[in-house]
PDB file of N, CA and C in Angstrom:
ATOM      1  N   MET A   1     104.415 105.984 122.003  1.00  0.00           N
ATOM      2  CA  MET A   1     103.722 105.807 120.737  1.00  0.00           C
ATOM      3  C   MET A   1     104.357 106.731 119.697  1.00  0.00           C
ATOM      4  N   ALA A   2     104.548 106.210 118.512  1.00  0.00           N
ATOM      5  CA  ALA A   2     105.191 106.976 117.446  1.00  0.00           C
ATOM      6  C   ALA A   2     104.240 108.022 116.909  1.00  0.00           C
ATOM      7  N   ASP A   3     104.808 109.159 116.513  1.00  0.00           N
ATOM      8  CA  ASP A   3     103.954 110.186 115.925  1.00  0.00           C
ATOM      9  C   ASP A   3     103.574 109.795 114.497  1.00  0.00           C
ATOM     10  N   LYS A   4     102.644 110.545 113.928  1.00  0.00           N
ATOM     11  CA  LYS A   4     102.100 110.209 112.600  1.00  0.00           C
ATOM     12  C   LYS A   4     103.174 110.238 111.518  1.00  0.00           C
ATOM     13  N   THR A   5     104.106 111.176 111.589  1.00  0.00           N
ATOM     14  CA  THR A   5     105.157 111.284 110.584  1.00  0.00           C
ATOM     15  C   THR A   5     106.044 110.041 110.598  1.00  0.00           C
ATOM     16  N   THR A   6     106.401 109.580 111.785  1.00  0.00           N
ATOM     17  CA  THR A   6     107.244 108.387 111.896  1.00  0.00           C
ATOM     18  C   THR A   6     106.519 107.158 111.380  1.00  0.00           C
ATOM     19  N   SER A   7     105.245 106.986 111.755  1.00  0.00           N
ATOM     20  CA  SER A   7     104.503 105.808 111.305  1.00  0.00           C
ATOM     21  C   SER A   7     104.271 105.848 109.801  1.00  0.00           C
ATOM     22  N   ASP A   8     104.031 107.015 109.220  1.00  0.00           N
ATOM     23  CA  ASP A   8     103.864 107.127 107.771  1.00  0.00           C
ATOM     24  C   ASP A   8     105.160 106.789 107.046  1.00  0.00           C
ATOM     25  N   ALA A   9     106.289 107.262 107.582  1.00  0.00           N
ATOM     26  CA  ALA A   9     107.577 106.952 106.965  1.00  0.00           C
ATOM     27  C   ALA A   9     107.873 105.464 107.072  1.00  0.00           C
ATOM     28  N   TYR A  10     107.509 104.871 108.194  1.00  0.00           N
ATOM     29  CA  TYR A  10     107.736 103.440 108.380  1.00  0.00           C
ATOM     30  C   TYR A  10     106.914 102.620 107.382  1.00  0.00           C
ATOM     31  N   LEU A  11     105.691 103.040 107.115  1.00  0.00           N
ATOM     32  CA  LEU A  11     104.818 102.327 106.191  1.00  0.00           C
ATOM     33  C   LEU A  11     105.110 102.665 104.736  1.00  0.00           C
ATOM     34  N   GLY A  12     106.025 103.570 104.481  1.00  0.00           N
ATOM     35  CA  GLY A  12     106.374 103.928 103.113  1.00  0.00           C
ATOM     36  C   GLY A  12     105.466 104.998 102.523  1.00  0.00           C
ATOM     37  N   HIS A  13     104.715 105.673 103.375  1.00  0.00           N
ATOM     38  CA  HIS A  13     103.813 106.728 102.901  1.00  0.00           C
ATOM     39  C   HIS A  13     104.485 108.074 103.113  1.00  0.00           C
ATOM     40  N   ASP A  14     104.617 108.822 102.054  1.00  0.00           N
ATOM     41  CA  ASP A  14     105.092 110.184 102.182  1.00  0.00           C
ATOM     42  C   ASP A  14     104.017 111.115 101.649  1.00  0.00           C
ATOM     43  N   ALA A  15     104.253 112.397 101.710  1.00  0.00           N
ATOM     44  CA  ALA A  15     103.245 113.370 101.292  1.00  0.00           C
ATOM     45  C   ALA A  15     102.904 113.229  99.816  1.00  0.00           C
ATOM     46  N   ALA A  16     103.892 112.901  98.991  1.00  0.00           N
ATOM     47  CA  ALA A  16     103.641 112.777  97.549  1.00  0.00           C
ATOM     48  C   ALA A  16     102.741 111.589  97.245  1.00  0.00           C
ATOM     49  N   SER A  17     103.018 110.440  97.873  1.00  0.00           N
ATOM     50  CA  SER A  17     102.177 109.270  97.597  1.00  0.00           C
ATOM     51  C   SER A  17     100.791 109.452  98.190  1.00  0.00           C
ATOM     52  N   ARG A  18     100.691 110.136  99.322  1.00  0.00           N
ATOM     53  CA  ARG A  18      99.379 110.406  99.902  1.00  0.00           C
ATOM     54  C   ARG A  18      98.561 111.297  98.970  1.00  0.00           C
ATOM     55  N   GLY A  19      99.210 112.303  98.378  1.00  0.00           N
ATOM     56  CA  GLY A  19      98.520 113.177  97.428  1.00  0.00           C
ATOM     57  C   GLY A  19      98.073 112.429  96.187  1.00  0.00           C
ATOM     58  N   TYR A  20      98.928 111.517  95.725  1.00  0.00           N
ATOM     59  CA  TYR A  20      98.575 110.699  94.557  1.00  0.00           C
ATOM     60  C   TYR A  20      97.333 109.858  94.836  1.00  0.00           C
ATOM     61  N   TRP A  21      97.321 109.180  95.975  1.00  0.00           N
ATOM     62  CA  TRP A  21      96.187 108.299  96.279  1.00  0.00           C
ATOM     63  C   TRP A  21      94.919 109.075  96.599  1.00  0.00           C
ATOM     64  N   GLN A  22      95.047 110.235  97.203  1.00  0.00           N
ATOM     65  CA  GLN A  22      93.867 111.068  97.431  1.00  0.00           C
ATOM     66  C   GLN A  22      93.264 111.517  96.109  1.00  0.00           C
ATOM     67  N   ALA A  23      94.104 111.895  95.157  1.00  0.00           N
ATOM     68  CA  ALA A  23      93.610 112.287  93.835  1.00  0.00           C
ATOM     69  C   ALA A  23      92.983 111.095  93.127  1.00  0.00           C
ATOM     70  N   ASN A  24      93.588 109.923  93.253  1.00  0.00           N
ATOM     71  CA  ASN A  24      93.059 108.708  92.640  1.00  0.00           C
ATOM     72  C   ASN A  24      91.670 108.377  93.205  1.00  0.00           C
ATOM     73  N   ILE A  25      91.534 108.399  94.512  1.00  0.00           N
ATOM     74  CA  ILE A  25      90.241 108.107  95.143  1.00  0.00           C
ATOM     75  C   ILE A  25      89.198 109.154  94.759  1.00  0.00           C
ATOM     76  N   ARG A  26      89.611 110.413  94.654  1.00  0.00           N
ATOM     77  CA  ARG A  26      88.682 111.468  94.255  1.00  0.00           C
ATOM     78  C   ARG A  26      88.158 111.225  92.838  1.00  0.00           C
ATOM     79  N   ILE A  27      89.032 110.804  91.914  1.00  0.00           N
ATOM     80  CA  ILE A  27      88.616 110.493  90.541  1.00  0.00           C
ATOM     81  C   ILE A  27      87.627 109.327  90.545  1.00  0.00           C
ATOM     82  N   ILE A  28      87.914 108.301  91.319  1.00  0.00           N
ATOM     83  CA  ILE A  28      87.031 107.143  91.404  1.00  0.00           C
ATOM     84  C   ILE A  28      85.669 107.542  91.955  1.00  0.00           C
ATOM     85  N   LEU A  29      85.644 108.322  93.025  1.00  0.00           N
ATOM     86  CA  LEU A  29      84.368 108.718  93.629  1.00  0.00           C
ATOM     87  C   LEU A  29      83.537 109.587  92.687  1.00  0.00           C
ATOM     88  N   TRP A  30      84.187 110.502  91.967  1.00  0.00           N
ATOM     89  CA  TRP A  30      83.453 111.319  90.996  1.00  0.00           C
ATOM     90  C   TRP A  30      82.889 110.452  89.871  1.00  0.00           C
ATOM     91  N   SER A  31      83.673 109.492  89.418  1.00  0.00           N
ATOM     92  CA  SER A  31      83.199 108.600  88.347  1.00  0.00           C
ATOM     93  C   SER A  31      81.994 107.782  88.822  1.00  0.00           C
ATOM     94  N   LEU A  32      82.064 107.264  90.029  1.00  0.00           N
ATOM     95  CA  LEU A  32      80.946 106.492  90.570  1.00  0.00           C
ATOM     96  C   LEU A  32      79.704 107.356  90.764  1.00  0.00           C
ATOM     97  N   ALA A  33      79.902 108.597  91.213  1.00  0.00           N
ATOM     98  CA  ALA A  33      78.763 109.493  91.398  1.00  0.00           C
ATOM     99  C   ALA A  33      78.088 109.811  90.063  1.00  0.00           C
ATOM    100  N   ILE A  34      78.876 110.061  89.033  1.00  0.00           N
ATOM    101  CA  ILE A  34      78.308 110.346  87.706  1.00  0.00           C
ATOM    102  C   ILE A  34      77.555 109.134  87.180  1.00  0.00           C
ATOM    103  N   TRP A  35      78.162 107.957  87.305  1.00  0.00           N
ATOM    104  CA  TRP A  35      77.514 106.748  86.816  1.00  0.00           C
ATOM    105  C   TRP A  35      76.237 106.446  87.591  1.00  0.00           C
ATOM    106  N   PHE A  36      76.262 106.628  88.920  1.00  0.00           N
ATOM    107  CA  PHE A  36      75.069 106.411  89.733  1.00  0.00           C
ATOM    108  C   PHE A  36      73.955 107.366  89.322  1.00  0.00           C
ATOM    109  N   PHE A  37      74.303 108.638  89.116  1.00  0.00           N
ATOM    110  CA  PHE A  37      73.284 109.608  88.714  1.00  0.00           C
ATOM    111  C   PHE A  37      72.668 109.245  87.368  1.00  0.00           C
ATOM    112  N   CYS A  38      73.506 108.849  86.425  1.00  0.00           N
ATOM    113  CA  CYS A  38      72.989 108.524  85.086  1.00  0.00           C
ATOM    114  C   CYS A  38      72.193 107.225  85.079  1.00  0.00           C
ATOM    115  N   SER A  39      72.646 106.213  85.796  1.00  0.00           N
ATOM    116  CA  SER A  39      71.946 104.929  85.748  1.00  0.00           C
ATOM    117  C   SER A  39      70.755 104.909  86.693  1.00  0.00           C
ATOM    118  N   PHE A  40      70.963 105.223  87.953  1.00  0.00           N
ATOM    119  CA  PHE A  40      69.885 105.137  88.933  1.00  0.00           C
ATOM    120  C   PHE A  40      69.021 106.391  88.921  1.00  0.00           C
ATOM    121  N   GLY A  41      69.661 107.556  88.869  1.00  0.00           N
ATOM    122  CA  GLY A  41      68.920 108.813  88.912  1.00  0.00           C
ATOM    123  C   GLY A  41      68.072 109.052  87.676  1.00  0.00           C
ATOM    124  N   LEU A  42      68.709 109.052  86.514  1.00  0.00           N
ATOM    125  CA  LEU A  42      67.977 109.326  85.275  1.00  0.00           C
ATOM    126  C   LEU A  42      67.152 108.127  84.812  1.00  0.00           C
ATOM    127  N   GLY A  43      67.610 106.922  85.078  1.00  0.00           N
ATOM    128  CA  GLY A  43      66.902 105.738  84.603  1.00  0.00           C
ATOM    129  C   GLY A  43      65.754 105.309  85.491  1.00  0.00           C
ATOM    130  N   ILE A  44      65.788 105.647  86.780  1.00  0.00           N
ATOM    131  CA  ILE A  44      64.752 105.177  87.698  1.00  0.00           C
ATOM    132  C   ILE A  44      64.047 106.331  88.410  1.00  0.00           C
ATOM    133  N   ILE A  45      64.798 107.122  89.154  1.00  0.00           N
ATOM    134  CA  ILE A  45      64.173 108.150  89.993  1.00  0.00           C
ATOM    135  C   ILE A  45      63.565 109.281  89.166  1.00  0.00           C
ATOM    136  N   LEU A  46      64.279 109.797  88.193  1.00  0.00           N
ATOM    137  CA  LEU A  46      63.792 110.933  87.406  1.00  0.00           C
ATOM    138  C   LEU A  46      63.083 110.510  86.118  1.00  0.00           C
ATOM    139  N   ARG A  47      62.845 109.234  85.957  1.00  0.00           N
ATOM    140  CA  ARG A  47      62.212 108.751  84.726  1.00  0.00           C
ATOM    141  C   ARG A  47      60.852 109.391  84.452  1.00  0.00           C
ATOM    142  N   PRO A  48      59.978 109.531  85.448  1.00  0.00           N
ATOM    143  CA  PRO A  48      58.689 110.181  85.145  1.00  0.00           C
ATOM    144  C   PRO A  48      58.838 111.609  84.628  1.00  0.00           C
ATOM    145  N   MET A  49      59.856 112.331  85.077  1.00  0.00           N
ATOM    146  CA  MET A  49      60.059 113.708  84.613  1.00  0.00           C
ATOM    147  C   MET A  49      60.597 113.752  83.186  1.00  0.00           C
ATOM    148  N   LEU A  50      61.243 112.676  82.740  1.00  0.00           N
ATOM    149  CA  LEU A  50      61.855 112.647  81.406  1.00  0.00           C
ATOM    150  C   LEU A  50      60.945 111.998  80.363  1.00  0.00           C
ATOM    151  N   LYS A  51      59.695 111.730  80.742  1.00  0.00           N
ATOM    152  CA  LYS A  51      58.785 111.000  79.862  1.00  0.00           C
ATOM    153  C   LYS A  51      58.475 111.719  78.559  1.00  0.00           C
ATOM    154  N   GLY A  52      58.444 113.024  78.548  1.00  0.00           N
ATOM    155  CA  GLY A  52      58.075 113.763  77.346  1.00  0.00           C
ATOM    156  C   GLY A  52      59.189 113.906  76.330  1.00  0.00           C
ATOM    157  N   ILE A  53      60.415 113.606  76.706  1.00  0.00           N
ATOM    158  CA  ILE A  53      61.562 113.746  75.812  1.00  0.00           C
ATOM    159  C   ILE A  53      61.827 112.388  75.170  1.00  0.00           C
ATOM    160  N   HIS A  54      61.814 112.344  73.837  1.00  0.00           N
ATOM    161  CA  HIS A  54      61.970 111.067  73.139  1.00  0.00           C
ATOM    162  C   HIS A  54      63.324 110.960  72.452  1.00  0.00           C
ATOM    163  N   VAL A  55      63.931 109.786  72.570  1.00  0.00           N
ATOM    164  CA  VAL A  55      65.204 109.473  71.920  1.00  0.00           C
ATOM    165  C   VAL A  55      65.044 108.115  71.262  1.00  0.00           C
ATOM    166  N   GLY A  56      65.149 108.072  69.960  1.00  0.00           N
ATOM    167  CA  GLY A  56      65.055 106.803  69.241  1.00  0.00           C
ATOM    168  C   GLY A  56      63.743 106.065  69.437  1.00  0.00           C
ATOM    169  N   GLY A  57      62.650 106.766  69.593  1.00  0.00           N
ATOM    170  CA  GLY A  57      61.348 106.129  69.738  1.00  0.00           C
ATOM    171  C   GLY A  57      60.964 105.791  71.167  1.00  0.00           C
ATOM    172  N   ALA A  58      61.818 106.050  72.127  1.00  0.00           N
ATOM    173  CA  ALA A  58      61.509 105.774  73.536  1.00  0.00           C
ATOM    174  C   ALA A  58      61.751 107.044  74.344  1.00  0.00           C
ATOM    175  N   ASP A  59      61.112 107.115  75.514  1.00  0.00           N
ATOM    176  CA  ASP A  59      61.342 108.300  76.330  1.00  0.00           C
ATOM    177  C   ASP A  59      62.750 108.264  76.914  1.00  0.00           C
ATOM    178  N   LEU A  60      63.257 109.432  77.293  1.00  0.00           N
ATOM    179  CA  LEU A  60      64.647 109.574  77.712  1.00  0.00           C
ATOM    180  C   LEU A  60      64.972 108.750  78.956  1.00  0.00           C
ATOM    181  N   GLY A  61      64.059 108.663  79.907  1.00  0.00           N
ATOM    182  CA  GLY A  61      64.290 107.866  81.103  1.00  0.00           C
ATOM    183  C   GLY A  61      64.480 106.400  80.777  1.00  0.00           C
ATOM    184  N   PHE A  62      63.637 105.863  79.888  1.00  0.00           N
ATOM    185  CA  PHE A  62      63.778 104.472  79.470  1.00  0.00           C
ATOM    186  C   PHE A  62      65.082 104.277  78.710  1.00  0.00           C
ATOM    187  N   TRP A  63      65.429 105.242  77.858  1.00  0.00           N
ATOM    188  CA  TRP A  63      66.671 105.146  77.101  1.00  0.00           C
ATOM    189  C   TRP A  63      67.878 105.083  78.030  1.00  0.00           C
ATOM    190  N   PHE A  64      67.885 105.932  79.076  1.00  0.00           N
ATOM    191  CA  PHE A  64      68.991 105.891  80.027  1.00  0.00           C
ATOM    192  C   PHE A  64      69.017 104.577  80.782  1.00  0.00           C
ATOM    193  N   ALA A  65      67.856 104.033  81.122  1.00  0.00           N
ATOM    194  CA  ALA A  65      67.824 102.762  81.841  1.00  0.00           C
ATOM    195  C   ALA A  65      68.355 101.628  80.977  1.00  0.00           C
ATOM    196  N   GLN A  66      68.094 101.665  79.677  1.00  0.00           N
ATOM    197  CA  GLN A  66      68.484 100.563  78.796  1.00  0.00           C
ATOM    198  C   GLN A  66      69.832 100.775  78.111  1.00  0.00           C
ATOM    199  N   ASN A  67      70.100 101.974  77.635  1.00  0.00           N
ATOM    200  CA  ASN A  67      71.303 102.225  76.833  1.00  0.00           C
ATOM    201  C   ASN A  67      72.221 103.288  77.418  1.00  0.00           C
ATOM    202  N   GLY A  68      71.645 104.367  77.862  1.00  0.00           N
ATOM    203  CA  GLY A  68      72.420 105.542  78.256  1.00  0.00           C
ATOM    204  C   GLY A  68      73.428 105.288  79.352  1.00  0.00           C
ATOM    205  N   SER A  69      73.035 104.523  80.367  1.00  0.00           N
ATOM    206  CA  SER A  69      73.969 104.278  81.461  1.00  0.00           C
ATOM    207  C   SER A  69      75.155 103.444  80.998  1.00  0.00           C
ATOM    208  N   ILE A  70      74.949 102.570  80.026  1.00  0.00           N
ATOM    209  CA  ILE A  70      76.056 101.783  79.482  1.00  0.00           C
ATOM    210  C   ILE A  70      77.005 102.689  78.700  1.00  0.00           C
ATOM    211  N   TYR A  71      76.457 103.609  77.900  1.00  0.00           N
ATOM    212  CA  TYR A  71      77.295 104.550  77.152  1.00  0.00           C
ATOM    213  C   TYR A  71      78.077 105.454  78.106  1.00  0.00           C
ATOM    214  N   VAL A  72      77.412 105.927  79.153  1.00  0.00           N
ATOM    215  CA  VAL A  72      78.089 106.767  80.143  1.00  0.00           C
ATOM    216  C   VAL A  72      79.222 105.981  80.804  1.00  0.00           C
ATOM    217  N   PHE A  73      78.957 104.712  81.118  1.00  0.00           N
ATOM    218  CA  PHE A  73      79.979 103.868  81.728  1.00  0.00           C
ATOM    219  C   PHE A  73      81.188 103.730  80.805  1.00  0.00           C
ATOM    220  N   LEU A  74      80.966 103.522  79.519  1.00  0.00           N
ATOM    221  CA  LEU A  74      82.077 103.409  78.569  1.00  0.00           C
ATOM    222  C   LEU A  74      82.878 104.703  78.476  1.00  0.00           C
ATOM    223  N   VAL A  75      82.181 105.828  78.444  1.00  0.00           N
ATOM    224  CA  VAL A  75      82.867 107.124  78.416  1.00  0.00           C
ATOM    225  C   VAL A  75      83.676 107.315  79.694  1.00  0.00           C
ATOM    226  N   LEU A  76      83.117 106.910  80.841  1.00  0.00           N
ATOM    227  CA  LEU A  76      83.832 107.040  82.106  1.00  0.00           C
ATOM    228  C   LEU A  76      85.091 106.171  82.146  1.00  0.00           C
ATOM    229  N   ILE A  77      85.046 105.008  81.525  1.00  0.00           N
ATOM    230  CA  ILE A  77      86.236 104.154  81.481  1.00  0.00           C
ATOM    231  C   ILE A  77      87.368 104.867  80.753  1.00  0.00           C
ATOM    232  N   PHE A  78      87.080 105.441  79.589  1.00  0.00           N
ATOM    233  CA  PHE A  78      88.109 106.141  78.825  1.00  0.00           C
ATOM    234  C   PHE A  78      88.556 107.423  79.527  1.00  0.00           C
ATOM    235  N   ALA A  79      87.618 108.137  80.145  1.00  0.00           N
ATOM    236  CA  ALA A  79      87.971 109.351  80.882  1.00  0.00           C
ATOM    237  C   ALA A  79      88.843 109.009  82.088  1.00  0.00           C
ATOM    238  N   TYR A  80      88.527 107.906  82.771  1.00  0.00           N
ATOM    239  CA  TYR A  80      89.335 107.480  83.914  1.00  0.00           C
ATOM    240  C   TYR A  80      90.753 107.111  83.473  1.00  0.00           C
ATOM    241  N   ALA A  81      90.870 106.366  82.383  1.00  0.00           N
ATOM    242  CA  ALA A  81      92.192 105.977  81.884  1.00  0.00           C
ATOM    243  C   ALA A  81      93.008 107.209  81.487  1.00  0.00           C
ATOM    244  N   TRP A  82      92.375 108.161  80.815  1.00  0.00           N
ATOM    245  CA  TRP A  82      93.062 109.385  80.405  1.00  0.00           C
ATOM    246  C   TRP A  82      93.500 110.178  81.630  1.00  0.00           C
ATOM    247  N   ARG A  83      92.597 110.324  82.602  1.00  0.00           N
ATOM    248  CA  ARG A  83      92.902 111.108  83.797  1.00  0.00           C
ATOM    249  C   ARG A  83      93.980 110.437  84.648  1.00  0.00           C
ATOM    250  N   MET A  84      93.936 109.104  84.743  1.00  0.00           N
ATOM    251  CA  MET A  84      94.951 108.396  85.525  1.00  0.00           C
ATOM    252  C   MET A  84      96.321 108.472  84.856  1.00  0.00           C
ATOM    253  N   ASN A  85      96.369 108.426  83.532  1.00  0.00           N
ATOM    254  CA  ASN A  85      97.647 108.602  82.838  1.00  0.00           C
ATOM    255  C   ASN A  85      98.239 109.972  83.125  1.00  0.00           C
ATOM    256  N   LYS A  86      97.388 110.998  83.132  1.00  0.00           N
ATOM    257  CA  LYS A  86      97.842 112.349  83.455  1.00  0.00           C
ATOM    258  C   LYS A  86      98.307 112.422  84.904  1.00  0.00           C
ATOM    259  N   LEU A  87      97.561 111.811  85.812  1.00  0.00           N
ATOM    260  CA  LEU A  87      97.938 111.811  87.226  1.00  0.00           C
ATOM    261  C   LEU A  87      99.258 111.065  87.443  1.00  0.00           C
ATOM    262  N   ASP A  88      99.439 109.946  86.751  1.00  0.00           N
ATOM    263  CA  ASP A  88     100.695 109.198  86.838  1.00  0.00           C
ATOM    264  C   ASP A  88     101.869 110.041  86.360  1.00  0.00           C
ATOM    265  N   ARG A  89     101.696 110.751  85.238  1.00  0.00           N
ATOM    266  CA  ARG A  89     102.770 111.617  84.725  1.00  0.00           C
ATOM    267  C   ARG A  89     103.083 112.728  85.729  1.00  0.00           C
ATOM    268  N   ASP A  90     102.044 113.323  86.292  1.00  0.00           N
ATOM    269  CA  ASP A  90     102.242 114.414  87.236  1.00  0.00           C
ATOM    270  C   ASP A  90     102.994 113.969  88.491  1.00  0.00           C
ATOM    271  N   HIS A  91     102.807 112.725  88.894  1.00  0.00           N
ATOM    272  CA  HIS A  91     103.444 112.226  90.117  1.00  0.00           C
ATOM    273  C   HIS A  91     104.665 111.357  89.841  1.00  0.00           C
ATOM    274  N   GLY A  92     105.032 111.207  88.573  1.00  0.00           N
ATOM    275  CA  GLY A  92     106.242 110.481  88.220  1.00  0.00           C
ATOM    276  C   GLY A  92     106.164 108.976  88.415  1.00  0.00           C
ATOM    277  N   VAL A  93     104.989 108.411  88.291  1.00  0.00           N
ATOM    278  CA  VAL A  93     104.837 106.957  88.457  1.00  0.00           C
ATOM    279  C   VAL A  93     104.290 106.310  87.190  1.00  0.00           C
ATOM    280  N   GLU A  94     104.531 106.957  86.043  1.00  0.00           N
ATOM    281  CA  GLU A  94     104.017 106.410  84.792  1.00  0.00           C
ATOM    282  C   GLU A  94     104.793 105.156  84.399  1.00  0.00           C
ATOM    283  N   GLU A  95     104.166 104.340  83.588  1.00  0.00           N
ATOM    284  CA  GLU A  95     104.790 103.088  83.167  1.00  0.00           C
ATOM    285  C   GLU A  95     105.777 103.302  82.058  1.00  0.00           C
TER     286      GLU A  95
END
């Protein structure tokens, strides 16, 4: 049976590409965690605790359920694109 180094080289995986993909997956997981917290956490689970804080005539929990999670998602899209461009430059795979 081939050792891990041989099988990785055969599949075209080297340490640099492994580091790139690990960083990419880490960015994705952090983005999903932030979005989940803002949409599900603040909009549903923590909504009763946010009832006293008002934004635009509605309590903060309702605002996050209706608008806030969408705004957070849009910010995450731009942050992901910016971070991936930086990661691509750092690993020499930019377009």
